[in-house]
């Protein structure tokens, strides 16, 4: 059974990487088809269902069940309070649950790539990276090129991140592998996105300093290292930090109506959190694609419908960030969101040893990736976010296997979960 899962997951990974990440926007632009990531999610769910049915005890990841229960609760809650139309609520439910479904399905599948499959993946990534490099170079000369390929330069950056991280996972984590990883990741710098400069800086420092002799503990050396990493990251991303968090609203004398759209979303998210205690305004109500597609009444309620990029006639900037989306889920949902990422981080750090340095470092890279992306993009719920969650699922499955090695020579049951 596991051999079949490994083979099919390998095929799905290549398909998702090429068509669900690299050419996703080009396909959408030329053919108007934007459901490749949904197709990949369904195929992944079917593979997960096959694993569950074939297991002797019909094992089901307990934390996955808890997450599904939470999402179903919010679905019912949204319908009851009529946060938007039922179509909007259902659409947003599917969009919001997709990345978590990808993570838990992969985590339960516990896939493994053999040496030949890793070689094929790395070769594919090198070819894809050459394409991204050409697009990036063309973008520097003629910015309009990006509209036909990645639509927006930020997507070129996240594409290079996805390619680089998967390459690093399939590598032996040697010095040469790290250099190639950073070279692929460096292609994204051509996008000129400050957040990618910050992510690249974090990955560079982690690749250089976290090795087998490194220890996650609070000592003078680590404090200096963390301080330098934070300072350098803030330095390379300062332009955007200043733009969005100083002149864009916080720290400025502007009235709320004159804020930039992104900062307006942040500003009003706090009001919504306090007005809809404790479970938020519900699916499809705020800062999501569904709330723009089926224009949410909450924008008019808070006077946001007259703001540039947030109006009913021009809602293009409504999905310009992710953290404000948490207002939909209230203080309870926001706490659960951060608990998920804290749990991932803590479990990875506690598992750090000489046998899984690569997996722990990469897990922290993915967490940092989403932490940065969520400030100014809704990547988590997009095609790129789903793929990165698949990578995170592979990493956490490997970490779990490494933890359970002393217990038994047999494979860990699918019931094993990420303990809270």
mmCIF file of C-alpha atoms in Angstrom:
data_model
loop_
_atom_site.group_PDB
_atom_site.id
_atom_site.type_symbol
_atom_site.label_atom_id
_atom_site.label_comp_id
_atom_site.label_asym_id
_atom_site.label_seq_id
_atom_site.Cartn_x
_atom_site.Cartn_y
_atom_site.Cartn_z
ATOM 1 C CA UNK A 1 0.000 0.000 0.000
ATOM 2 C CA UNK A 2 2.693 2.492 0.996
ATOM 3 C CA UNK A 3 4.584 1.875 -2.237
ATOM 4 C CA UNK A 4 1.464 2.774 -4.246
ATOM 5 C CA UNK A 5 0.962 5.903 -2.151
ATOM 6 C CA UNK A 6 4.591 6.933 -2.622
ATOM 7 C CA UNK A 7 4.387 6.503 -6.398
ATOM 8 C CA UNK A 8 1.108 8.372 -6.776
ATOM 9 C CA UNK A 9 2.204 11.146 -4.437
ATOM 10 C CA UNK A 10 5.372 11.575 -6.489
ATOM 11 C CA UNK A 11 3.256 12.024 -9.629
ATOM 12 C CA UNK A 12 0.918 14.424 -7.843
ATOM 13 C CA UNK A 13 3.845 16.472 -6.503
ATOM 14 C CA UNK A 14 5.315 16.946 -9.970
ATOM 15 C CA UNK A 15 1.917 17.804 -11.442
ATOM 16 C CA UNK A 16 1.174 20.319 -8.676
ATOM 17 C CA UNK A 17 4.620 21.899 -8.934
ATOM 18 C CA UNK A 18 4.526 22.378 -12.709
ATOM 19 C CA UNK A 19 0.859 23.156 -13.340
ATOM 20 C CA UNK A 20 -0.328 24.215 -9.896
ATOM 21 C CA UNK A 21 2.584 26.562 -9.136
ATOM 22 C CA UNK A 22 4.829 27.361 -12.110
ATOM 23 C CA UNK A 23 2.247 27.724 -14.903
ATOM 24 C CA UNK A 24 -0.837 28.322 -12.758
ATOM 25 C CA UNK A 25 -1.152 32.016 -13.539
ATOM 26 C CA UNK A 26 -0.217 31.594 -17.213
ATOM 27 C CA UNK A 27 -2.945 28.962 -17.629
ATOM 28 C CA UNK A 28 -5.455 31.169 -15.839
ATOM 29 C CA UNK A 29 -4.503 34.178 -17.998
ATOM 30 C CA UNK A 30 -4.634 32.362 -21.348
ATOM 31 C CA UNK A 31 -7.386 29.793 -20.742
ATOM 32 C CA UNK A 32 -9.324 31.350 -17.880
ATOM 33 C CA UNK A 33 -8.970 28.129 -15.868
ATOM 34 C CA UNK A 34 -8.065 28.658 -12.213
ATOM 35 C CA UNK A 35 -9.037 25.376 -10.575
ATOM 36 C CA UNK A 36 -5.812 23.386 -10.878
ATOM 37 C CA UNK A 37 -5.078 23.698 -7.165
ATOM 38 C CA UNK A 38 -8.597 22.476 -6.378
ATOM 39 C CA UNK A 39 -8.040 19.478 -8.682
ATOM 40 C CA UNK A 40 -4.763 18.743 -6.894
ATOM 41 C CA UNK A 41 -6.510 19.044 -3.528
ATOM 42 C CA UNK A 42 -9.222 16.564 -4.584
ATOM 43 C CA UNK A 43 -6.609 14.088 -5.864
ATOM 44 C CA UNK A 44 -4.716 14.431 -2.594
ATOM 45 C CA UNK A 45 -7.910 13.853 -0.622
ATOM 46 C CA UNK A 46 -8.646 10.726 -2.678
ATOM 47 C CA UNK A 47 -5.157 9.413 -1.973
ATOM 48 C CA UNK A 48 -5.686 10.088 1.708
ATOM 49 C CA UNK A 49 -9.033 8.273 1.565
ATOM 50 C CA UNK A 50 -7.304 5.295 -0.040
ATOM 51 C CA UNK A 51 -4.804 5.217 2.840
ATOM 52 C CA UNK A 52 -7.544 5.386 5.476
ATOM 53 C CA UNK A 53 -9.645 2.647 3.834
ATOM 54 C CA UNK A 54 -6.652 0.363 3.341
ATOM 55 C CA UNK A 55 -5.408 0.731 6.920
ATOM 56 C CA UNK A 56 -6.378 -2.112 9.235
ATOM 57 C CA UNK A 57 -8.097 0.041 11.847
ATOM 58 C CA UNK A 58 -9.447 2.824 9.597
ATOM 59 C CA UNK A 59 -7.101 5.148 11.435
ATOM 60 C CA UNK A 60 -7.775 8.880 11.185
ATOM 61 C CA UNK A 61 -5.481 11.655 12.334
ATOM 62 C CA UNK A 62 -7.019 13.018 15.520
ATOM 63 C CA UNK A 63 -5.866 16.594 15.053
ATOM 64 C CA UNK A 64 -7.169 16.559 11.475
ATOM 65 C CA UNK A 65 -10.544 15.546 12.889
ATOM 66 C CA UNK A 66 -10.408 18.436 15.383
ATOM 67 C CA UNK A 67 -9.566 20.912 12.586
ATOM 68 C CA UNK A 68 -12.428 19.606 10.436
ATOM 69 C CA UNK A 69 -14.782 19.926 13.399
ATOM 70 C CA UNK A 70 -13.718 23.542 13.953
ATOM 71 C CA UNK A 71 -14.262 24.417 10.291
ATOM 72 C CA UNK A 72 -17.678 22.736 10.218
ATOM 73 C CA UNK A 73 -18.633 24.648 13.368
ATOM 74 C CA UNK A 74 -17.689 27.945 11.697
ATOM 75 C CA UNK A 75 -19.603 26.909 8.585
ATOM 76 C CA UNK A 76 -22.784 26.370 10.620
ATOM 77 C CA UNK A 77 -22.131 29.499 12.675
ATOM 78 C CA UNK A 78 -21.723 31.596 9.495
ATOM 79 C CA UNK A 79 -24.983 30.300 8.057
ATOM 80 C CA UNK A 80 -26.821 30.977 11.317
ATOM 81 C CA UNK A 81 -25.615 34.596 11.646
ATOM 82 C CA UNK A 82 -25.936 35.079 7.844
ATOM 83 C CA UNK A 83 -22.442 36.509 7.452
ATOM 84 C CA UNK A 84 -23.012 36.585 3.684
ATOM 85 C CA UNK A 85 -24.937 34.607 1.087
ATOM 86 C CA UNK A 86 -24.755 30.813 1.370
ATOM 87 C CA UNK A 87 -22.755 30.682 -1.875
ATOM 88 C CA UNK A 88 -20.166 33.056 -0.405
ATOM 89 C CA UNK A 89 -20.008 31.119 2.864
ATOM 90 C CA UNK A 90 -19.528 27.768 1.127
ATOM 91 C CA UNK A 91 -16.931 29.189 -1.269
ATOM 92 C CA UNK A 92 -14.925 30.697 1.576
ATOM 93 C CA UNK A 93 -15.225 27.507 3.623
ATOM 94 C CA UNK A 94 -13.592 25.526 0.799
ATOM 95 C CA UNK A 95 -10.888 28.146 0.224
ATOM 96 C CA UNK A 96 -9.983 28.463 3.910
ATOM 97 C CA UNK A 97 -9.892 24.734 4.670
ATOM 98 C CA UNK A 98 -7.844 23.817 1.590
ATOM 99 C CA UNK A 99 -4.322 24.494 2.981
ATOM 100 C CA UNK A 100 -5.007 22.613 6.217
ATOM 101 C CA UNK A 101 -6.491 19.697 4.322
ATOM 102 C CA UNK A 102 -3.340 19.577 2.170
ATOM 103 C CA UNK A 103 -1.116 19.571 5.247
ATOM 104 C CA UNK A 104 -2.962 16.894 7.209
ATOM 105 C CA UNK A 105 -3.489 14.623 4.205
ATOM 106 C CA UNK A 106 0.226 14.630 3.406
ATOM 107 C CA UNK A 107 1.137 14.284 7.074
ATOM 108 C CA UNK A 108 -1.054 11.177 7.337
ATOM 109 C CA UNK A 109 0.177 9.710 4.036
ATOM 110 C CA UNK A 110 3.811 9.843 5.244
ATOM 111 C CA UNK A 111 5.138 9.715 1.663
ATOM 112 C CA UNK A 112 8.741 8.916 0.803
ATOM 113 C CA UNK A 113 10.630 9.647 -2.419
ATOM 114 C CA UNK A 114 13.223 7.122 -3.527
ATOM 115 C CA UNK A 115 16.592 8.257 -4.894
ATOM 116 C CA UNK A 116 15.455 8.108 -8.516
ATOM 117 C CA UNK A 117 12.311 10.122 -7.785
ATOM 118 C CA UNK A 118 14.349 12.736 -5.924
ATOM 119 C CA UNK A 119 16.701 12.967 -8.891
ATOM 120 C CA UNK A 120 13.778 13.510 -11.290
ATOM 121 C CA UNK A 121 12.287 16.160 -9.018
ATOM 122 C CA UNK A 122 15.594 18.016 -8.758
ATOM 123 C CA UNK A 123 16.102 17.915 -12.527
ATOM 124 C CA UNK A 124 12.573 19.224 -13.041
ATOM 125 C CA UNK A 125 13.207 22.009 -10.550
ATOM 126 C CA UNK A 126 16.413 23.071 -12.320
ATOM 127 C CA UNK A 127 14.515 23.324 -15.627
ATOM 128 C CA UNK A 128 11.663 25.221 -13.980
ATOM 129 C CA UNK A 129 14.149 27.534 -12.255
ATOM 130 C CA UNK A 130 15.726 28.411 -15.606
ATOM 131 C CA UNK A 131 12.290 29.433 -16.848
ATOM 132 C CA UNK A 132 11.660 31.556 -13.735
ATOM 133 C CA UNK A 133 15.114 33.144 -14.137
ATOM 134 C CA UNK A 134 14.363 34.105 -17.750
ATOM 135 C CA UNK A 135 11.019 35.596 -16.735
ATOM 136 C CA UNK A 136 12.670 37.456 -13.867
ATOM 137 C CA UNK A 137 15.360 38.903 -16.118
ATOM 138 C CA UNK A 138 12.737 39.888 -18.688
ATOM 139 C CA UNK A 139 10.671 41.525 -15.931
ATOM 140 C CA UNK A 140 13.608 43.732 -14.942
ATOM 141 C CA UNK A 141 13.886 44.939 -18.553
ATOM 142 C CA UNK A 142 10.178 44.985 -19.426
ATOM 143 C CA UNK A 143 7.827 44.833 -16.385
ATOM 144 C CA UNK A 144 4.741 44.048 -18.509
ATOM 145 C CA UNK A 145 6.140 40.547 -19.161
ATOM 146 C CA UNK A 146 5.033 39.510 -15.691
ATOM 147 C CA UNK A 147 1.350 39.943 -16.618
ATOM 148 C CA UNK A 148 1.546 37.049 -19.079
ATOM 149 C CA UNK A 149 3.453 34.681 -16.806
ATOM 150 C CA UNK A 150 3.002 35.254 -13.071
ATOM 151 C CA UNK A 151 0.488 38.141 -13.188
ATOM 152 C CA UNK A 152 2.315 39.856 -10.322
ATOM 153 C CA UNK A 153 6.024 39.904 -9.331
ATOM 154 C CA UNK A 154 5.187 38.624 -5.846
ATOM 155 C CA UNK A 155 4.103 35.335 -7.419
ATOM 156 C CA UNK A 156 7.444 34.993 -9.162
ATOM 157 C CA UNK A 157 9.045 35.326 -5.724
ATOM 158 C CA UNK A 158 6.831 32.704 -4.072
ATOM 159 C CA UNK A 159 7.338 30.366 -7.027
ATOM 160 C CA UNK A 160 11.100 30.535 -6.554
ATOM 161 C CA UNK A 161 10.567 29.831 -2.834
ATOM 162 C CA UNK A 162 8.516 26.706 -3.591
ATOM 163 C CA UNK A 163 11.087 25.440 -6.106
ATOM 164 C CA UNK A 164 13.996 26.106 -3.761
ATOM 165 C CA UNK A 165 12.465 24.429 -0.720
ATOM 166 C CA UNK A 166 11.427 21.292 -2.604
ATOM 167 C CA UNK A 167 14.927 21.089 -4.106
ATOM 168 C CA UNK A 168 16.479 21.348 -0.667
ATOM 169 C CA UNK A 169 14.175 18.618 0.642
ATOM 170 C CA UNK A 170 15.209 16.234 -2.148
ATOM 171 C CA UNK A 171 18.904 16.986 -1.612
ATOM 172 C CA UNK A 172 21.462 15.517 0.782
ATOM 173 C CA UNK A 173 21.784 18.886 2.504
ATOM 174 C CA UNK A 174 25.458 19.259 1.614
ATOM 175 C CA UNK A 175 27.194 22.612 1.184
ATOM 176 C CA UNK A 176 26.719 22.369 -2.583
ATOM 177 C CA UNK A 177 23.013 21.613 -2.114
ATOM 178 C CA UNK A 178 22.637 24.668 0.107
ATOM 179 C CA UNK A 179 24.329 26.867 -2.495
ATOM 180 C CA UNK A 180 21.980 25.595 -5.219
ATOM 181 C CA UNK A 181 19.025 26.113 -2.874
ATOM 182 C CA UNK A 182 20.044 29.725 -2.237
ATOM 183 C CA UNK A 183 20.685 30.287 -5.947
ATOM 184 C CA UNK A 184 17.157 29.128 -6.837
ATOM 185 C CA UNK A 185 15.711 31.143 -3.968
ATOM 186 C CA UNK A 186 17.782 34.117 -5.107
ATOM 187 C CA UNK A 187 15.960 34.187 -8.449
ATOM 188 C CA UNK A 188 12.999 35.579 -6.553
ATOM 189 C CA UNK A 189 15.038 38.674 -5.703
ATOM 190 C CA UNK A 190 14.473 39.779 -9.294
ATOM 191 C CA UNK A 191 10.866 40.407 -8.271
ATOM 192 C CA UNK A 192 12.174 43.303 -6.120
ATOM 193 C CA UNK A 193 9.681 42.349 -3.388
ATOM 194 C CA UNK A 194 10.935 43.424 0.038
ATOM 195 C CA UNK A 195 9.272 40.481 1.765
ATOM 196 C CA UNK A 196 11.278 38.061 -0.409
ATOM 197 C CA UNK A 197 14.459 39.915 0.499
ATOM 198 C CA UNK A 198 13.525 39.320 4.124
ATOM 199 C CA UNK A 199 12.751 35.627 3.573
ATOM 200 C CA UNK A 200 15.962 35.133 1.586
ATOM 201 C CA UNK A 201 17.952 36.710 4.417
ATOM 202 C CA UNK A 202 16.373 34.391 6.998
ATOM 203 C CA UNK A 203 17.061 31.300 4.867
ATOM 204 C CA UNK A 204 20.647 32.382 4.238
ATOM 205 C CA UNK A 205 21.361 32.832 7.934
ATOM 206 C CA UNK A 206 19.624 29.587 8.914
ATOM 207 C CA UNK A 207 21.521 27.643 6.242
ATOM 208 C CA UNK A 208 24.822 29.057 7.484
ATOM 209 C CA UNK A 209 24.417 28.808 11.244
ATOM 210 C CA UNK A 210 22.020 25.978 12.092
ATOM 211 C CA UNK A 211 23.936 22.723 11.821
ATOM 212 C CA UNK A 212 24.358 19.488 13.777
ATOM 213 C CA UNK A 213 26.242 21.241 16.581
ATOM 214 C CA UNK A 214 23.621 23.981 16.947
ATOM 215 C CA UNK A 215 21.416 23.926 20.045
ATOM 216 C CA UNK A 216 18.066 25.657 20.446
ATOM 217 C CA UNK A 217 18.551 27.333 23.813
ATOM 218 C CA UNK A 218 18.739 30.824 25.205
ATOM 219 C CA UNK A 219 22.411 31.642 25.528
ATOM 220 C CA UNK A 220 24.463 34.708 24.653
ATOM 221 C CA UNK A 221 25.537 33.312 21.266
ATOM 222 C CA UNK A 222 21.983 32.477 20.150
ATOM 223 C CA UNK A 223 20.600 35.797 21.410
ATOM 224 C CA UNK A 224 23.196 37.654 19.336
ATOM 225 C CA UNK A 225 22.430 35.446 16.332
ATOM 226 C CA UNK A 226 18.648 35.959 16.588
ATOM 227 C CA UNK A 227 19.065 39.698 17.140
ATOM 228 C CA UNK A 228 21.297 40.032 14.084
ATOM 229 C CA UNK A 229 18.889 37.939 11.986
ATOM 230 C CA UNK A 230 15.897 40.075 12.990
ATOM 231 C CA UNK A 231 17.829 43.314 12.482
ATOM 232 C CA UNK A 232 19.063 42.267 9.038
ATOM 233 C CA UNK A 233 15.619 41.071 7.974
ATOM 234 C CA UNK A 234 13.988 44.327 9.089
ATOM 235 C CA UNK A 235 16.732 46.294 7.344
ATOM 236 C CA UNK A 236 16.203 44.680 3.919
ATOM 237 C CA UNK A 237 12.419 44.921 4.225
ATOM 238 C CA UNK A 238 12.264 48.339 5.880
ATOM 239 C CA UNK A 239 10.809 50.197 2.876
ATOM 240 C CA UNK A 240 7.641 48.099 2.902
ATOM 241 C CA UNK A 241 7.431 48.005 6.706
ATOM 242 C CA UNK A 242 7.549 51.806 6.753
ATOM 243 C CA UNK A 243 5.063 52.099 3.888
ATOM 244 C CA UNK A 244 2.399 49.802 5.335
ATOM 245 C CA UNK A 245 2.831 50.223 9.087
ATOM 246 C CA UNK A 246 3.875 53.876 9.392
ATOM 247 C CA UNK A 247 2.738 56.032 6.485
ATOM 248 C CA UNK A 248 -0.025 53.560 5.656
ATOM 249 C CA UNK A 249 -1.905 54.049 8.885
ATOM 250 C CA UNK A 250 -0.262 53.264 12.205
ATOM 251 C CA UNK A 251 1.857 56.163 13.340
ATOM 252 C CA UNK A 252 0.375 58.618 10.829
ATOM 253 C CA UNK A 253 -2.143 61.427 11.208
ATOM 254 C CA UNK A 254 -4.402 60.230 8.418
ATOM 255 C CA UNK A 255 -8.091 59.697 8.871
ATOM 256 C CA UNK A 256 -9.416 56.168 8.429
ATOM 257 C CA UNK A 257 -10.977 56.986 5.040
ATOM 258 C CA UNK A 258 -7.571 58.009 3.682
ATOM 259 C CA UNK A 259 -5.689 54.861 4.628
ATOM 260 C CA UNK A 260 -4.192 52.524 2.138
ATOM 261 C CA UNK A 261 -6.492 49.577 1.454
ATOM 262 C CA UNK A 262 -4.229 47.049 3.125
ATOM 263 C CA UNK A 263 -3.881 49.072 6.299
ATOM 264 C CA UNK A 264 -7.614 49.761 6.278
ATOM 265 C CA UNK A 265 -8.164 46.007 6.381
ATOM 266 C CA UNK A 266 -5.859 45.763 9.389
ATOM 267 C CA UNK A 267 -7.445 48.764 11.097
ATOM 268 C CA UNK A 268 -11.037 47.582 10.830
ATOM 269 C CA UNK A 269 -10.197 43.948 11.591
ATOM 270 C CA UNK A 270 -9.692 44.962 15.234
ATOM 271 C CA UNK A 271 -13.097 46.602 15.371
ATOM 272 C CA UNK A 272 -14.700 43.510 13.878
ATOM 273 C CA UNK A 273 -12.918 41.282 16.399
ATOM 274 C CA UNK A 274 -14.371 43.293 19.300
ATOM 275 C CA UNK A 275 -17.796 43.696 17.699
ATOM 276 C CA UNK A 276 -18.203 39.964 16.996
ATOM 277 C CA UNK A 277 -16.869 38.342 20.169
ATOM 278 C CA UNK A 278 -15.889 35.521 20.358
ATOM 279 C CA UNK A 279 -16.299 33.776 16.970
ATOM 280 C CA UNK A 280 -15.979 36.662 14.518
ATOM 281 C CA UNK A 281 -18.057 37.810 11.570
ATOM 282 C CA UNK A 282 -18.119 34.415 9.813
ATOM 283 C CA UNK A 283 -17.059 32.940 6.476
ATOM 284 C CA UNK A 284 -17.186 35.162 3.399
ATOM 285 C CA UNK A 285 -17.512 38.356 5.394
ATOM 286 C CA UNK A 286 -14.102 40.030 5.468
ATOM 287 C CA UNK A 287 -10.809 40.314 3.535
ATOM 288 C CA UNK A 288 -11.389 37.159 1.476
ATOM 289 C CA UNK A 289 -12.018 36.396 -2.185
ATOM 290 C CA UNK A 290 -15.567 35.268 -1.397
ATOM 291 C CA UNK A 291 -16.290 38.521 0.427
ATOM 292 C CA UNK A 292 -15.272 40.411 -2.723
ATOM 293 C CA UNK A 293 -16.956 38.084 -5.216
ATOM 294 C CA UNK A 294 -20.199 38.184 -3.217
ATOM 295 C CA UNK A 295 -19.660 41.670 -1.843
ATOM 296 C CA UNK A 296 -19.968 41.452 1.927
ATOM 297 C CA UNK A 297 -22.341 43.859 3.700
ATOM 298 C CA UNK A 298 -19.747 44.354 6.418
ATOM 299 C CA UNK A 299 -17.777 46.779 4.230
ATOM 300 C CA UNK A 300 -20.725 49.160 4.073
ATOM 301 C CA UNK A 301 -21.346 48.726 7.800
ATOM 302 C CA UNK A 302 -17.878 50.049 8.616
ATOM 303 C CA UNK A 303 -17.782 52.627 5.821
ATOM 304 C CA UNK A 304 -15.154 50.767 3.819
ATOM 305 C CA UNK A 305 -17.220 50.569 0.653
ATOM 306 C CA UNK A 306 -16.075 54.029 -0.419
ATOM 307 C CA UNK A 307 -12.355 53.257 -0.143
ATOM 308 C CA UNK A 308 -10.210 52.713 -3.209
ATOM 309 C CA UNK A 309 -9.750 49.002 -3.845
ATOM 310 C CA UNK A 310 -12.385 47.997 -1.299
ATOM 311 C CA UNK A 311 -15.518 49.292 -3.013
ATOM 312 C CA UNK A 312 -18.151 47.104 -4.656
ATOM 313 C CA UNK A 313 -17.236 48.408 -8.108
ATOM 314 C CA UNK A 314 -13.487 47.951 -7.528
ATOM 315 C CA UNK A 315 -12.814 45.314 -4.822
ATOM 316 C CA UNK A 316 -9.381 44.269 -6.163
ATOM 317 C CA UNK A 317 -7.470 44.945 -2.916
ATOM 318 C CA UNK A 318 -9.811 43.090 -0.573
ATOM 319 C CA UNK A 319 -7.641 39.942 -0.756
ATOM 320 C CA UNK A 320 -4.386 41.890 -0.497
ATOM 321 C CA UNK A 321 -3.377 40.395 2.853
ATOM 322 C CA UNK A 322 -4.231 37.471 5.156
ATOM 323 C CA UNK A 323 -3.950 38.352 8.854
ATOM 324 C CA UNK A 324 -7.083 40.582 8.732
ATOM 325 C CA UNK A 325 -9.028 37.498 7.583
ATOM 326 C CA UNK A 326 -8.742 36.217 11.148
ATOM 327 C CA UNK A 327 -11.417 38.768 12.090
ATOM 328 C CA UNK A 328 -13.869 36.364 10.420
ATOM 329 C CA UNK A 329 -13.076 33.783 13.088
ATOM 330 C CA UNK A 330 -12.944 36.049 16.124
ATOM 331 C CA UNK A 331 -10.567 35.794 19.051
ATOM 332 C CA UNK A 332 -11.183 32.048 19.301
ATOM 333 C CA UNK A 333 -10.321 31.389 15.657
ATOM 334 C CA UNK A 334 -7.300 33.712 15.752
ATOM 335 C CA UNK A 335 -5.996 31.903 18.832
ATOM 336 C CA UNK A 336 -6.439 28.522 17.117
ATOM 337 C CA UNK A 337 -4.636 29.809 14.009
ATOM 338 C CA UNK A 338 -1.574 30.912 15.966
ATOM 339 C CA UNK A 339 -1.721 27.782 18.134
ATOM 340 C CA UNK A 340 -1.407 25.681 14.964
ATOM 341 C CA UNK A 341 1.798 27.453 13.904
ATOM 342 C CA UNK A 342 3.236 27.562 17.420
ATOM 343 C CA UNK A 343 2.583 23.835 17.738
ATOM 344 C CA UNK A 344 4.410 23.161 14.458
ATOM 345 C CA UNK A 345 7.360 25.318 15.513
ATOM 346 C CA UNK A 346 7.683 23.863 19.014
ATOM 347 C CA UNK A 347 7.397 20.271 17.778
ATOM 348 C CA UNK A 348 10.096 20.891 15.167
ATOM 349 C CA UNK A 349 12.496 22.523 17.643
ATOM 350 C CA UNK A 350 11.968 19.772 20.224
ATOM 351 C CA UNK A 351 12.744 17.179 17.547
ATOM 352 C CA UNK A 352 16.055 18.763 16.581
ATOM 353 C CA UNK A 353 18.919 16.266 16.501
ATOM 354 C CA UNK A 354 21.676 15.175 14.127
ATOM 355 C CA UNK A 355 19.305 12.945 12.119
ATOM 356 C CA UNK A 356 16.785 15.600 11.130
ATOM 357 C CA UNK A 357 18.626 18.915 10.933
ATOM 358 C CA UNK A 358 17.409 19.499 7.388
ATOM 359 C CA UNK A 359 13.779 18.764 8.219
ATOM 360 C CA UNK A 360 13.744 21.033 11.286
ATOM 361 C CA UNK A 361 15.485 23.911 9.499
ATOM 362 C CA UNK A 362 13.142 23.607 6.523
ATOM 363 C CA UNK A 363 10.077 23.490 8.783
ATOM 364 C CA UNK A 364 11.161 26.739 10.403
ATOM 365 C CA UNK A 365 11.736 28.199 6.932
ATOM 366 C CA UNK A 366 8.184 27.331 5.883
ATOM 367 C CA UNK A 367 6.765 28.828 9.097
ATOM 368 C CA UNK A 368 8.751 32.033 8.493
ATOM 369 C CA UNK A 369 7.621 32.028 4.863
ATOM 370 C CA UNK A 370 3.953 32.070 5.873
ATOM 371 C CA UNK A 371 4.545 34.520 8.707
ATOM 372 C CA UNK A 372 6.014 37.006 6.217
ATOM 373 C CA UNK A 373 3.542 36.268 3.418
ATOM 374 C CA UNK A 374 0.468 36.630 5.620
ATOM 375 C CA UNK A 375 1.373 40.240 6.383
ATOM 376 C CA UNK A 376 0.857 41.390 2.781
ATOM 377 C CA UNK A 377 -0.667 38.590 0.710
ATOM 378 C CA UNK A 378 -3.247 35.826 0.987
ATOM 379 C CA UNK A 379 -0.710 33.226 -0.187
ATOM 380 C CA UNK A 380 -1.841 30.717 2.449
ATOM 381 C CA UNK A 381 -5.158 30.124 0.680
ATOM 382 C CA UNK A 382 -3.766 30.315 -2.871
ATOM 383 C CA UNK A 383 -2.224 27.615 -5.061
ATOM 384 C CA UNK A 384 1.279 28.426 -3.834
ATOM 385 C CA UNK A 385 0.173 28.224 -0.228
ATOM 386 C CA UNK A 386 -1.372 24.798 -0.735
ATOM 387 C CA UNK A 387 1.851 23.494 -2.268
ATOM 388 C CA UNK A 388 3.933 24.876 0.593
ATOM 389 C CA UNK A 389 1.562 23.222 3.067
ATOM 390 C CA UNK A 390 2.121 19.936 1.233
ATOM 391 C CA UNK A 391 5.875 20.414 1.693
ATOM 392 C CA UNK A 392 5.286 21.181 5.370
ATOM 393 C CA UNK A 393 3.266 17.970 5.672
ATOM 394 C CA UNK A 394 6.167 15.952 4.247
ATOM 395 C CA UNK A 395 8.608 17.582 6.650
ATOM 396 C CA UNK A 396 6.470 17.008 9.749
ATOM 397 C CA UNK A 397 5.825 13.397 8.711
ATOM 398 C CA UNK A 398 9.599 12.847 8.457
ATOM 399 C CA UNK A 399 10.155 14.491 11.838
ATOM 400 C CA UNK A 400 7.479 12.261 13.355
ATOM 401 C CA UNK A 401 9.099 9.153 11.849
ATOM 402 C CA UNK A 402 12.468 10.179 13.276
ATOM 403 C CA UNK A 403 10.933 10.647 16.726
ATOM 404 C CA UNK A 404 9.341 7.206 16.653
ATOM 405 C CA UNK A 405 12.396 5.268 15.443
ATOM 406 C CA UNK A 406 13.365 3.973 18.914
ATOM 407 C CA UNK A 407 9.799 2.816 19.606
ATOM 408 C CA UNK A 408 9.388 0.331 16.824
ATOM 409 C CA UNK A 409 10.782 -0.755 13.494
ATOM 410 C CA UNK A 410 7.270 -0.671 12.059
ATOM 411 C CA UNK A 411 5.745 2.356 10.391
ATOM 412 C CA UNK A 412 3.922 4.731 12.682
ATOM 413 C CA UNK A 413 0.154 4.419 12.545
ATOM 414 C CA UNK A 414 -1.906 7.110 10.897
ATOM 415 C CA UNK A 415 -3.498 7.783 14.303
ATOM 416 C CA UNK A 416 -0.270 9.478 15.385
ATOM 417 C CA UNK A 417 -0.907 13.182 15.468
ATOM 418 C CA UNK A 418 0.783 16.465 16.203
ATOM 419 C CA UNK A 419 0.415 16.585 19.951
ATOM 420 C CA UNK A 420 -0.736 19.888 21.399
#
